[in-house]
Amino acid sequence: MAISTVVFISNAGTIEPIGKIGALEAKKVKQAVDINYISPMLICNYLVAYFQRLKIINISTGAANYPIEGWAM
């Protein structure tokens, strides 16, 4: 059976640091960005390159639709 679709679920890997913008440590913000944004983008880039002829569905986190105070990451 041939594969025709690849599903990539890129849910957030961390919600930390939790706190108000302006009070977060830069190092922890960078770590969260690497985990939650950079890593999924690199994986998606790899998947698109590897599975060039297939349909790729990327399902992201639902947190973008339901913001919670202090969860900037």
PDB file of N, CA, C and O in Angstrom:
ATOM      1  N   MET A   1       0.839  -1.170   0.000  1.00  0.00           N
ATOM      2  CA  MET A   1       0.000   0.000   0.000  1.00  0.00           C
ATOM      3  C   MET A   1       0.886   1.235   0.000  1.00  0.00           C
ATOM      4  O   MET A   1       1.778   1.368   0.829  1.00  0.00           O
ATOM      5  N   ALA A   2       0.658   2.135  -0.900  1.00  0.00           N
ATOM      6  CA  ALA A   2       1.448   3.359  -1.005  1.00  0.00           C
ATOM      7  C   ALA A   2       0.917   4.431  -0.051  1.00  0.00           C
ATOM      8  O   ALA A   2      -0.279   4.550   0.159  1.00  0.00           O
ATOM      9  N   ILE A   3       1.825   5.202   0.492  1.00  0.00           N
ATOM     10  CA  ILE A   3       1.454   6.330   1.360  1.00  0.00           C
ATOM     11  C   ILE A   3       1.127   7.522   0.471  1.00  0.00           C
ATOM     12  O   ILE A   3       1.879   7.854  -0.443  1.00  0.00           O
ATOM     13  N   SER A   4      -0.001   8.197   0.738  1.00  0.00           N
ATOM     14  CA  SER A   4      -0.369   9.365  -0.059  1.00  0.00           C
ATOM     15  C   SER A   4      -0.409  10.647   0.766  1.00  0.00           C
ATOM     16  O   SER A   4      -0.370  11.743   0.219  1.00  0.00           O
ATOM     17  N   THR A   5      -0.511  10.505   2.087  1.00  0.00           N
ATOM     18  CA  THR A   5      -0.594  11.676   2.952  1.00  0.00           C
ATOM     19  C   THR A   5       0.268  11.474   4.190  1.00  0.00           C
ATOM     20  O   THR A   5       0.285  10.399   4.769  1.00  0.00           O
ATOM     21  N   VAL A   6       0.968  12.527   4.588  1.00  0.00           N
ATOM     22  CA  VAL A   6       1.753  12.526   5.817  1.00  0.00           C
ATOM     23  C   VAL A   6       1.105  13.532   6.754  1.00  0.00           C
ATOM     24  O   VAL A   6       0.840  14.669   6.366  1.00  0.00           O
ATOM     25  N   VAL A   7       0.823  13.126   7.990  1.00  0.00           N
ATOM     26  CA  VAL A   7       0.239  14.025   8.991  1.00  0.00           C
ATOM     27  C   VAL A   7       1.309  14.327  10.031  1.00  0.00           C
ATOM     28  O   VAL A   7       1.884  13.418  10.626  1.00  0.00           O
ATOM     29  N   PHE A   8       1.579  15.611  10.228  1.00  0.00           N
ATOM     30  CA  PHE A   8       2.585  16.067  11.183  1.00  0.00           C
ATOM     31  C   PHE A   8       1.867  16.876  12.262  1.00  0.00           C
ATOM     32  O   PHE A   8       1.292  17.914  11.976  1.00  0.00           O
ATOM     33  N   ILE A   9       1.877  16.384  13.488  1.00  0.00           N
ATOM     34  CA  ILE A   9       1.242  17.088  14.601  1.00  0.00           C
ATOM     35  C   ILE A   9       2.343  17.815  15.358  1.00  0.00           C
ATOM     36  O   ILE A   9       3.192  17.193  15.994  1.00  0.00           O
ATOM     37  N   SER A  10       2.327  19.136  15.268  1.00  0.00           N
ATOM     38  CA  SER A  10       3.381  19.942  15.892  1.00  0.00           C
ATOM     39  C   SER A  10       2.808  20.719  17.065  1.00  0.00           C
ATOM     40  O   SER A  10       2.690  21.933  17.036  1.00  0.00           O
ATOM     41  N   ASN A  11       2.459  20.003  18.100  1.00  0.00           N
ATOM     42  CA  ASN A  11       1.919  20.608  19.304  1.00  0.00           C
ATOM     43  C   ASN A  11       3.066  21.240  20.091  1.00  0.00           C
ATOM     44  O   ASN A  11       4.210  20.827  19.984  1.00  0.00           O
ATOM     45  N   ALA A  12       2.749  22.240  20.892  1.00  0.00           N
ATOM     46  CA  ALA A  12       3.765  22.910  21.692  1.00  0.00           C
ATOM     47  C   ALA A  12       4.473  21.912  22.590  1.00  0.00           C
ATOM     48  O   ALA A  12       3.852  21.026  23.167  1.00  0.00           O
ATOM     49  N   GLY A  13       5.776  22.046  22.697  1.00  0.00           N
ATOM     50  CA  GLY A  13       6.558  21.153  23.529  1.00  0.00           C
ATOM     51  C   GLY A  13       6.719  21.670  24.950  1.00  0.00           C
ATOM     52  O   GLY A  13       6.981  20.916  25.868  1.00  0.00           O
ATOM     53  N   THR A  14       6.555  22.976  25.129  1.00  0.00           N
ATOM     54  CA  THR A  14       6.697  23.564  26.463  1.00  0.00           C
ATOM     55  C   THR A  14       5.852  24.833  26.552  1.00  0.00           C
ATOM     56  O   THR A  14       5.635  25.510  25.549  1.00  0.00           O
ATOM     57  N   ILE A  15       5.365  25.113  27.746  1.00  0.00           N
ATOM     58  CA  ILE A  15       4.664  26.380  27.982  1.00  0.00           C
ATOM     59  C   ILE A  15       5.508  27.281  28.876  1.00  0.00           C
ATOM     60  O   ILE A  15       5.105  28.386  29.204  1.00  0.00           O
ATOM     61  N   GLU A  16       6.664  26.785  29.262  1.00  0.00           N
ATOM     62  CA  GLU A  16       7.541  27.562  30.136  1.00  0.00           C
ATOM     63  C   GLU A  16       8.503  28.397  29.315  1.00  0.00           C
ATOM     64  O   GLU A  16       8.879  27.987  28.217  1.00  0.00           O
ATOM     65  N   PRO A  17       8.902  29.545  29.768  1.00  0.00           N
ATOM     66  CA  PRO A  17       8.598  30.100  31.076  1.00  0.00           C
ATOM     67  C   PRO A  17       7.186  30.707  31.113  1.00  0.00           C
ATOM     68  O   PRO A  17       6.748  31.307  30.141  1.00  0.00           O
ATOM     69  N   ILE A  18       6.519  30.497  32.207  1.00  0.00           N
ATOM     70  CA  ILE A  18       5.204  31.094  32.417  1.00  0.00           C
ATOM     71  C   ILE A  18       5.418  32.391  33.182  1.00  0.00           C
ATOM     72  O   ILE A  18       6.098  32.412  34.199  1.00  0.00           O
ATOM     73  N   GLY A  19       4.859  33.466  32.674  1.00  0.00           N
ATOM     74  CA  GLY A  19       5.004  34.759  33.329  1.00  0.00           C
ATOM     75  C   GLY A  19       4.612  35.880  32.398  1.00  0.00           C
ATOM     76  O   GLY A  19       4.253  35.657  31.244  1.00  0.00           O
ATOM     77  N   LYS A  20       4.691  37.068  32.901  1.00  0.00           N
ATOM     78  CA  LYS A  20       4.321  38.238  32.108  1.00  0.00           C
ATOM     79  C   LYS A  20       5.465  38.641  31.193  1.00  0.00           C
ATOM     80  O   LYS A  20       6.632  38.587  31.584  1.00  0.00           O
ATOM     81  N   ILE A  21       5.102  39.048  29.985  1.00  0.00           N
ATOM     82  CA  ILE A  21       6.098  39.571  29.050  1.00  0.00           C
ATOM     83  C   ILE A  21       6.766  40.781  29.700  1.00  0.00           C
ATOM     84  O   ILE A  21       6.107  41.639  30.264  1.00  0.00           O
ATOM     85  N   GLY A  22       8.061  40.833  29.616  1.00  0.00           N
ATOM     86  CA  GLY A  22       8.827  41.901  30.246  1.00  0.00           C
ATOM     87  C   GLY A  22       9.511  41.421  31.518  1.00  0.00           C
ATOM     88  O   GLY A  22      10.432  42.062  32.006  1.00  0.00           O
ATOM     89  N   ALA A  23       9.044  40.284  32.032  1.00  0.00           N
ATOM     90  CA  ALA A  23       9.623  39.737  33.256  1.00  0.00           C
ATOM     91  C   ALA A  23      10.245  38.359  33.019  1.00  0.00           C
ATOM     92  O   ALA A  23      10.633  37.696  33.965  1.00  0.00           O
ATOM     93  N   LEU A  24      10.310  37.935  31.752  1.00  0.00           N
ATOM     94  CA  LEU A  24      10.834  36.608  31.429  1.00  0.00           C
ATOM     95  C   LEU A  24      12.339  36.665  31.182  1.00  0.00           C
ATOM     96  O   LEU A  24      12.842  37.639  30.626  1.00  0.00           O
ATOM     97  N   GLU A  25      13.034  35.599  31.559  1.00  0.00           N
ATOM     98  CA  GLU A  25      14.469  35.517  31.309  1.00  0.00           C
ATOM     99  C   GLU A  25      14.716  35.232  29.828  1.00  0.00           C
ATOM    100  O   GLU A  25      14.109  34.316  29.258  1.00  0.00           O
ATOM    101  N   ALA A  26      15.603  35.992  29.217  1.00  0.00           N
ATOM    102  CA  ALA A  26      15.884  35.859  27.785  1.00  0.00           C
ATOM    103  C   ALA A  26      16.326  34.444  27.420  1.00  0.00           C
ATOM    104  O   ALA A  26      15.911  33.905  26.385  1.00  0.00           O
ATOM    105  N   LYS A  27      17.148  33.817  28.245  1.00  0.00           N
ATOM    106  CA  LYS A  27      17.636  32.465  27.957  1.00  0.00           C
ATOM    107  C   LYS A  27      16.474  31.467  27.897  1.00  0.00           C
ATOM    108  O   LYS A  27      16.417  30.613  27.016  1.00  0.00           O
ATOM    109  N   LYS A  28      15.542  31.591  28.823  1.00  0.00           N
ATOM    110  CA  LYS A  28      14.396  30.683  28.850  1.00  0.00           C
ATOM    111  C   LYS A  28      13.451  30.940  27.683  1.00  0.00           C
ATOM    112  O   LYS A  28      12.860  30.006  27.137  1.00  0.00           O
ATOM    113  N   VAL A  29      13.309  32.192  27.277  1.00  0.00           N
ATOM    114  CA  VAL A  29      12.481  32.524  26.102  1.00  0.00           C
ATOM    115  C   VAL A  29      13.103  31.892  24.862  1.00  0.00           C
ATOM    116  O   VAL A  29      12.407  31.283  24.045  1.00  0.00           O
ATOM    117  N   LYS A  30      14.421  32.013  24.707  1.00  0.00           N
ATOM    118  CA  LYS A  30      15.095  31.428  23.551  1.00  0.00           C
ATOM    119  C   LYS A  30      14.930  29.910  23.528  1.00  0.00           C
ATOM    120  O   LYS A  30      14.681  29.331  22.469  1.00  0.00           O
ATOM    121  N   GLN A  31      15.044  29.265  24.670  1.00  0.00           N
ATOM    122  CA  GLN A  31      14.855  27.810  24.732  1.00  0.00           C
ATOM    123  C   GLN A  31      13.438  27.433  24.291  1.00  0.00           C
ATOM    124  O   GLN A  31      13.253  26.481  23.544  1.00  0.00           O
ATOM    125  N   ALA A  32      12.447  28.182  24.760  1.00  0.00           N
ATOM    126  CA  ALA A  32      11.056  27.898  24.392  1.00  0.00           C
ATOM    127  C   ALA A  32      10.827  28.115  22.904  1.00  0.00           C
ATOM    128  O   ALA A  32      10.129  27.329  22.260  1.00  0.00           O
ATOM    129  N   VAL A  33      11.419  29.149  22.342  1.00  0.00           N
ATOM    130  CA  VAL A  33      11.288  29.406  20.899  1.00  0.00           C
ATOM    131  C   VAL A  33      11.942  28.282  20.098  1.00  0.00           C
ATOM    132  O   VAL A  33      11.387  27.816  19.103  1.00  0.00           O
ATOM    133  N   ASP A  34      13.099  27.821  20.543  1.00  0.00           N
ATOM    134  CA  ASP A  34      13.762  26.695  19.869  1.00  0.00           C
ATOM    135  C   ASP A  34      12.882  25.445  19.883  1.00  0.00           C
ATOM    136  O   ASP A  34      12.754  24.755  18.868  1.00  0.00           O
ATOM    137  N   ILE A  35      12.259  25.159  21.033  1.00  0.00           N
ATOM    138  CA  ILE A  35      11.427  23.961  21.167  1.00  0.00           C
ATOM    139  C   ILE A  35      10.113  24.104  20.402  1.00  0.00           C
ATOM    140  O   ILE A  35       9.702  23.208  19.673  1.00  0.00           O
ATOM    141  N   ASN A  36       9.426  25.231  20.581  1.00  0.00           N
ATOM    142  CA  ASN A  36       8.053  25.387  20.074  1.00  0.00           C
ATOM    143  C   ASN A  36       7.957  25.892  18.644  1.00  0.00           C
ATOM    144  O   ASN A  36       6.926  25.687  17.997  1.00  0.00           O
ATOM    145  N   TYR A  37       8.987  26.557  18.154  1.00  0.00           N
ATOM    146  CA  TYR A  37       8.906  27.135  16.809  1.00  0.00           C
ATOM    147  C   TYR A  37       9.978  26.600  15.873  1.00  0.00           C
ATOM    148  O   TYR A  37       9.668  26.056  14.816  1.00  0.00           O
ATOM    149  N   ILE A  38      11.222  26.741  16.262  1.00  0.00           N
ATOM    150  CA  ILE A  38      12.327  26.359  15.373  1.00  0.00           C
ATOM    151  C   ILE A  38      12.311  24.855  15.084  1.00  0.00           C
ATOM    152  O   ILE A  38      12.373  24.439  13.921  1.00  0.00           O
ATOM    153  N   SER A  39      12.197  24.032  16.117  1.00  0.00           N
ATOM    154  CA  SER A  39      12.216  22.577  15.904  1.00  0.00           C
ATOM    155  C   SER A  39      11.089  22.094  14.998  1.00  0.00           C
ATOM    156  O   SER A  39      11.343  21.355  14.041  1.00  0.00           O
ATOM    157  N   PRO A  40       9.815  22.492  15.242  1.00  0.00           N
ATOM    158  CA  PRO A  40       8.756  22.055  14.325  1.00  0.00           C
ATOM    159  C   PRO A  40       8.961  22.556  12.892  1.00  0.00           C
ATOM    160  O   PRO A  40       8.648  21.854  11.938  1.00  0.00           O
ATOM    161  N   MET A  41       9.499  23.770  12.742  1.00  0.00           N
ATOM    162  CA  MET A  41       9.753  24.291  11.392  1.00  0.00           C
ATOM    163  C   MET A  41      10.818  23.459  10.678  1.00  0.00           C
ATOM    164  O   MET A  41      10.685  23.165   9.492  1.00  0.00           O
ATOM    165  N   LEU A  42      11.861  23.074  11.396  1.00  0.00           N
ATOM    166  CA  LEU A  42      12.912  22.251  10.793  1.00  0.00           C
ATOM    167  C   LEU A  42      12.379  20.868  10.422  1.00  0.00           C
ATOM    168  O   LEU A  42      12.696  20.339   9.350  1.00  0.00           O
ATOM    169  N   ILE A  43      11.566  20.288  11.300  1.00  0.00           N
ATOM    170  CA  ILE A  43      10.979  18.976  11.001  1.00  0.00           C
ATOM    171  C   ILE A  43      10.056  19.077   9.794  1.00  0.00           C
ATOM    172  O   ILE A  43      10.102  18.228   8.895  1.00  0.00           O
ATOM    173  N   CYS A  44       9.214  20.112   9.741  1.00  0.00           N
ATOM    174  CA  CYS A  44       8.314  20.306   8.604  1.00  0.00           C
ATOM    175  C   CYS A  44       9.115  20.504   7.313  1.00  0.00           C
ATOM    176  O   CYS A  44       8.770  19.945   6.268  1.00  0.00           O
ATOM    177  N   ASN A  45      10.188  21.269   7.383  1.00  0.00           N
ATOM    178  CA  ASN A  45      11.050  21.482   6.226  1.00  0.00           C
ATOM    179  C   ASN A  45      11.609  20.155   5.720  1.00  0.00           C
ATOM    180  O   ASN A  45      11.619  19.884   4.523  1.00  0.00           O
ATOM    181  N   TYR A  46      12.057  19.313   6.636  1.00  0.00           N
ATOM    182  CA  TYR A  46      12.573  17.995   6.280  1.00  0.00           C
ATOM    183  C   TYR A  46      11.470  17.139   5.641  1.00  0.00           C
ATOM    184  O   TYR A  46      11.698  16.485   4.623  1.00  0.00           O
ATOM    185  N   LEU A  47      10.289  17.129   6.259  1.00  0.00           N
ATOM    186  CA  LEU A  47       9.192  16.317   5.728  1.00  0.00           C
ATOM    187  C   LEU A  47       8.809  16.735   4.313  1.00  0.00           C
ATOM    188  O   LEU A  47       8.597  15.889   3.444  1.00  0.00           O
ATOM    189  N   VAL A  48       8.724  18.036   4.086  1.00  0.00           N
ATOM    190  CA  VAL A  48       8.367  18.524   2.747  1.00  0.00           C
ATOM    191  C   VAL A  48       9.430  18.123   1.735  1.00  0.00           C
ATOM    192  O   VAL A  48       9.116  17.685   0.627  1.00  0.00           O
ATOM    193  N   ALA A  49      10.702  18.239   2.109  1.00  0.00           N
ATOM    194  CA  ALA A  49      11.780  17.852   1.202  1.00  0.00           C
ATOM    195  C   ALA A  49      11.772  16.344   0.942  1.00  0.00           C
ATOM    196  O   ALA A  49      11.959  15.900  -0.198  1.00  0.00           O
ATOM    197  N   TYR A  50      11.546  15.550   1.969  1.00  0.00           N
ATOM    198  CA  TYR A  50      11.595  14.099   1.845  1.00  0.00           C
ATOM    199  C   TYR A  50      10.383  13.526   1.119  1.00  0.00           C
ATOM    200  O   TYR A  50      10.504  12.624   0.308  1.00  0.00           O
ATOM    201  N   PHE A  51       9.214  14.057   1.436  1.00  0.00           N
ATOM    202  CA  PHE A  51       7.968  13.553   0.851  1.00  0.00           C
ATOM    203  C   PHE A  51       7.430  14.519  -0.199  1.00  0.00           C
ATOM    204  O   PHE A  51       6.267  14.907  -0.182  1.00  0.00           O
ATOM    205  N   GLN A  52       8.254  14.923  -1.132  1.00  0.00           N
ATOM    206  CA  GLN A  52       7.920  15.964  -2.102  1.00  0.00           C
ATOM    207  C   GLN A  52       6.615  15.715  -2.848  1.00  0.00           C
ATOM    208  O   GLN A  52       5.905  16.650  -3.170  1.00  0.00           O
ATOM    209  N   ARG A  53       6.292  14.503  -3.129  1.00  0.00           N
ATOM    210  CA  ARG A  53       5.125  14.214  -3.966  1.00  0.00           C
ATOM    211  C   ARG A  53       3.875  13.869  -3.172  1.00  0.00           C
ATOM    212  O   ARG A  53       2.855  13.521  -3.754  1.00  0.00           O
ATOM    213  N   LEU A  54       3.954  13.951  -1.861  1.00  0.00           N
ATOM    214  CA  LEU A  54       2.810  13.591  -1.036  1.00  0.00           C
ATOM    215  C   LEU A  54       2.144  14.836  -0.452  1.00  0.00           C
ATOM    216  O   LEU A  54       2.755  15.891  -0.354  1.00  0.00           O
ATOM    217  N   LYS A  55       0.908  14.671  -0.047  1.00  0.00           N
ATOM    218  CA  LYS A  55       0.209  15.733   0.656  1.00  0.00           C
ATOM    219  C   LYS A  55       0.650  15.689   2.116  1.00  0.00           C
ATOM    220  O   LYS A  55       0.680  14.632   2.735  1.00  0.00           O
ATOM    221  N   ILE A  56       1.008  16.858   2.672  1.00  0.00           N
ATOM    222  CA  ILE A  56       1.426  16.939   4.067  1.00  0.00           C
ATOM    223  C   ILE A  56       0.433  17.815   4.809  1.00  0.00           C
ATOM    224  O   ILE A  56       0.153  18.941   4.403  1.00  0.00           O
ATOM    225  N   ILE A  57      -0.092  17.280   5.901  1.00  0.00           N
ATOM    226  CA  ILE A  57      -1.024  18.022   6.746  1.00  0.00           C
ATOM    227  C   ILE A  57      -0.301  18.337   8.044  1.00  0.00           C
ATOM    228  O   ILE A  57       0.191  17.436   8.725  1.00  0.00           O
ATOM    229  N   ASN A  58      -0.224  19.616   8.391  1.00  0.00           N
ATOM    230  CA  ASN A  58       0.434  20.048   9.624  1.00  0.00           C
ATOM    231  C   ASN A  58      -0.641  20.504  10.604  1.00  0.00           C
ATOM    232  O   ASN A  58      -1.356  21.459  10.350  1.00  0.00           O
ATOM    233  N   ILE A  59      -0.748  19.808  11.728  1.00  0.00           N
ATOM    234  CA  ILE A  59      -1.700  20.168  12.772  1.00  0.00           C
ATOM    235  C   ILE A  59      -0.903  20.813  13.899  1.00  0.00           C
ATOM    236  O   ILE A  59       0.005  20.199  14.455  1.00  0.00           O
ATOM    237  N   SER A  60      -1.257  22.041  14.220  1.00  0.00           N
ATOM    238  CA  SER A  60      -0.523  22.783  15.234  1.00  0.00           C
ATOM    239  C   SER A  60      -1.297  22.805  16.546  1.00  0.00           C
ATOM    240  O   SER A  60      -2.384  22.263  16.664  1.00  0.00           O
ATOM    241  N   THR A  61      -0.736  23.483  17.514  1.00  0.00           N
ATOM    242  CA  THR A  61      -1.332  23.549  18.846  1.00  0.00           C
ATOM    243  C   THR A  61      -2.643  24.324  18.866  1.00  0.00           C
ATOM    244  O   THR A  61      -2.818  25.279  18.117  1.00  0.00           O
ATOM    245  N   GLY A  62      -3.538  23.912  19.716  1.00  0.00           N
ATOM    246  CA  GLY A  62      -4.794  24.629  19.908  1.00  0.00           C
ATOM    247  C   GLY A  62      -4.645  25.817  20.836  1.00  0.00           C
ATOM    248  O   GLY A  62      -5.548  26.641  20.962  1.00  0.00           O
ATOM    249  N   ALA A  63      -3.483  25.949  21.471  1.00  0.00           N
ATOM    250  CA  ALA A  63      -3.258  27.053  22.402  1.00  0.00           C
ATOM    251  C   ALA A  63      -3.362  28.419  21.717  1.00  0.00           C
ATOM    252  O   ALA A  63      -3.677  29.414  22.359  1.00  0.00           O
ATOM    253  N   ALA A  64      -3.112  28.461  20.423  1.00  0.00           N
ATOM    254  CA  ALA A  64      -3.223  29.723  19.691  1.00  0.00           C
ATOM    255  C   ALA A  64      -4.663  30.220  19.660  1.00  0.00           C
ATOM    256  O   ALA A  64      -4.902  31.420  19.554  1.00  0.00           O
ATOM    257  N   ASN A  65      -5.607  29.311  19.764  1.00  0.00           N
ATOM    258  CA  ASN A  65      -7.016  29.686  19.732  1.00  0.00           C
ATOM    259  C   ASN A  65      -7.596  29.993  21.110  1.00  0.00           C
ATOM    260  O   ASN A  65      -8.676  30.551  21.211  1.00  0.00           O
ATOM    261  N   TYR A  66      -6.905  29.582  22.154  1.00  0.00           N
ATOM    262  CA  TYR A  66      -7.380  29.773  23.515  1.00  0.00           C
ATOM    263  C   TYR A  66      -6.267  30.332  24.382  1.00  0.00           C
ATOM    264  O   TYR A  66      -5.670  29.611  25.175  1.00  0.00           O
ATOM    265  N   PRO A  67      -5.954  31.634  24.223  1.00  0.00           N
ATOM    266  CA  PRO A  67      -4.838  32.208  24.962  1.00  0.00           C
ATOM    267  C   PRO A  67      -5.085  32.217  26.475  1.00  0.00           C
ATOM    268  O   PRO A  67      -6.217  32.380  26.921  1.00  0.00           O
ATOM    269  N   ILE A  68      -4.014  31.992  27.204  1.00  0.00           N
ATOM    270  CA  ILE A  68      -4.066  32.008  28.666  1.00  0.00           C
ATOM    271  C   ILE A  68      -3.021  33.004  29.155  1.00  0.00           C
ATOM    272  O   ILE A  68      -1.869  32.965  28.710  1.00  0.00           O
ATOM    273  N   GLU A  69      -3.413  33.864  30.049  1.00  0.00           N
ATOM    274  CA  GLU A  69      -2.506  34.885  30.577  1.00  0.00           C
ATOM    275  C   GLU A  69      -1.255  34.221  31.148  1.00  0.00           C
ATOM    276  O   GLU A  69      -1.338  33.259  31.913  1.00  0.00           O
ATOM    277  N   GLY A  70      -0.094  34.749  30.750  1.00  0.00           N
ATOM    278  CA  GLY A  70       1.172  34.227  31.239  1.00  0.00           C
ATOM    279  C   GLY A  70       1.771  33.133  30.383  1.00  0.00           C
ATOM    280  O   GLY A  70       2.891  32.710  30.607  1.00  0.00           O
ATOM    281  N   TRP A  71       1.012  32.649  29.379  1.00  0.00           N
ATOM    282  CA  TRP A  71       1.498  31.576  28.509  1.00  0.00           C
ATOM    283  C   TRP A  71       1.994  32.147  27.180  1.00  0.00           C
ATOM    284  O   TRP A  71       1.606  31.692  26.125  1.00  0.00           O
ATOM    285  N   ALA A  72       2.859  33.102  27.204  1.00  0.00           N
ATOM    286  CA  ALA A  72       3.351  33.726  25.974  1.00  0.00           C
ATOM    287  C   ALA A  72       4.118  32.749  25.104  1.00  0.00           C
ATOM    288  O   ALA A  72       4.151  32.875  23.892  1.00  0.00           O
ATOM    289  N   MET A  73       4.748  31.774  25.719  1.00  0.00           N
ATOM    290  CA  MET A  73       5.548  30.832  24.949  1.00  0.00           C
ATOM    291  C   MET A  73       4.689  29.822  24.265  1.00  0.00           C
ATOM    292  O   MET A  73       5.064  29.161  23.366  1.00  0.00           O
TER     293      MET A  73
END
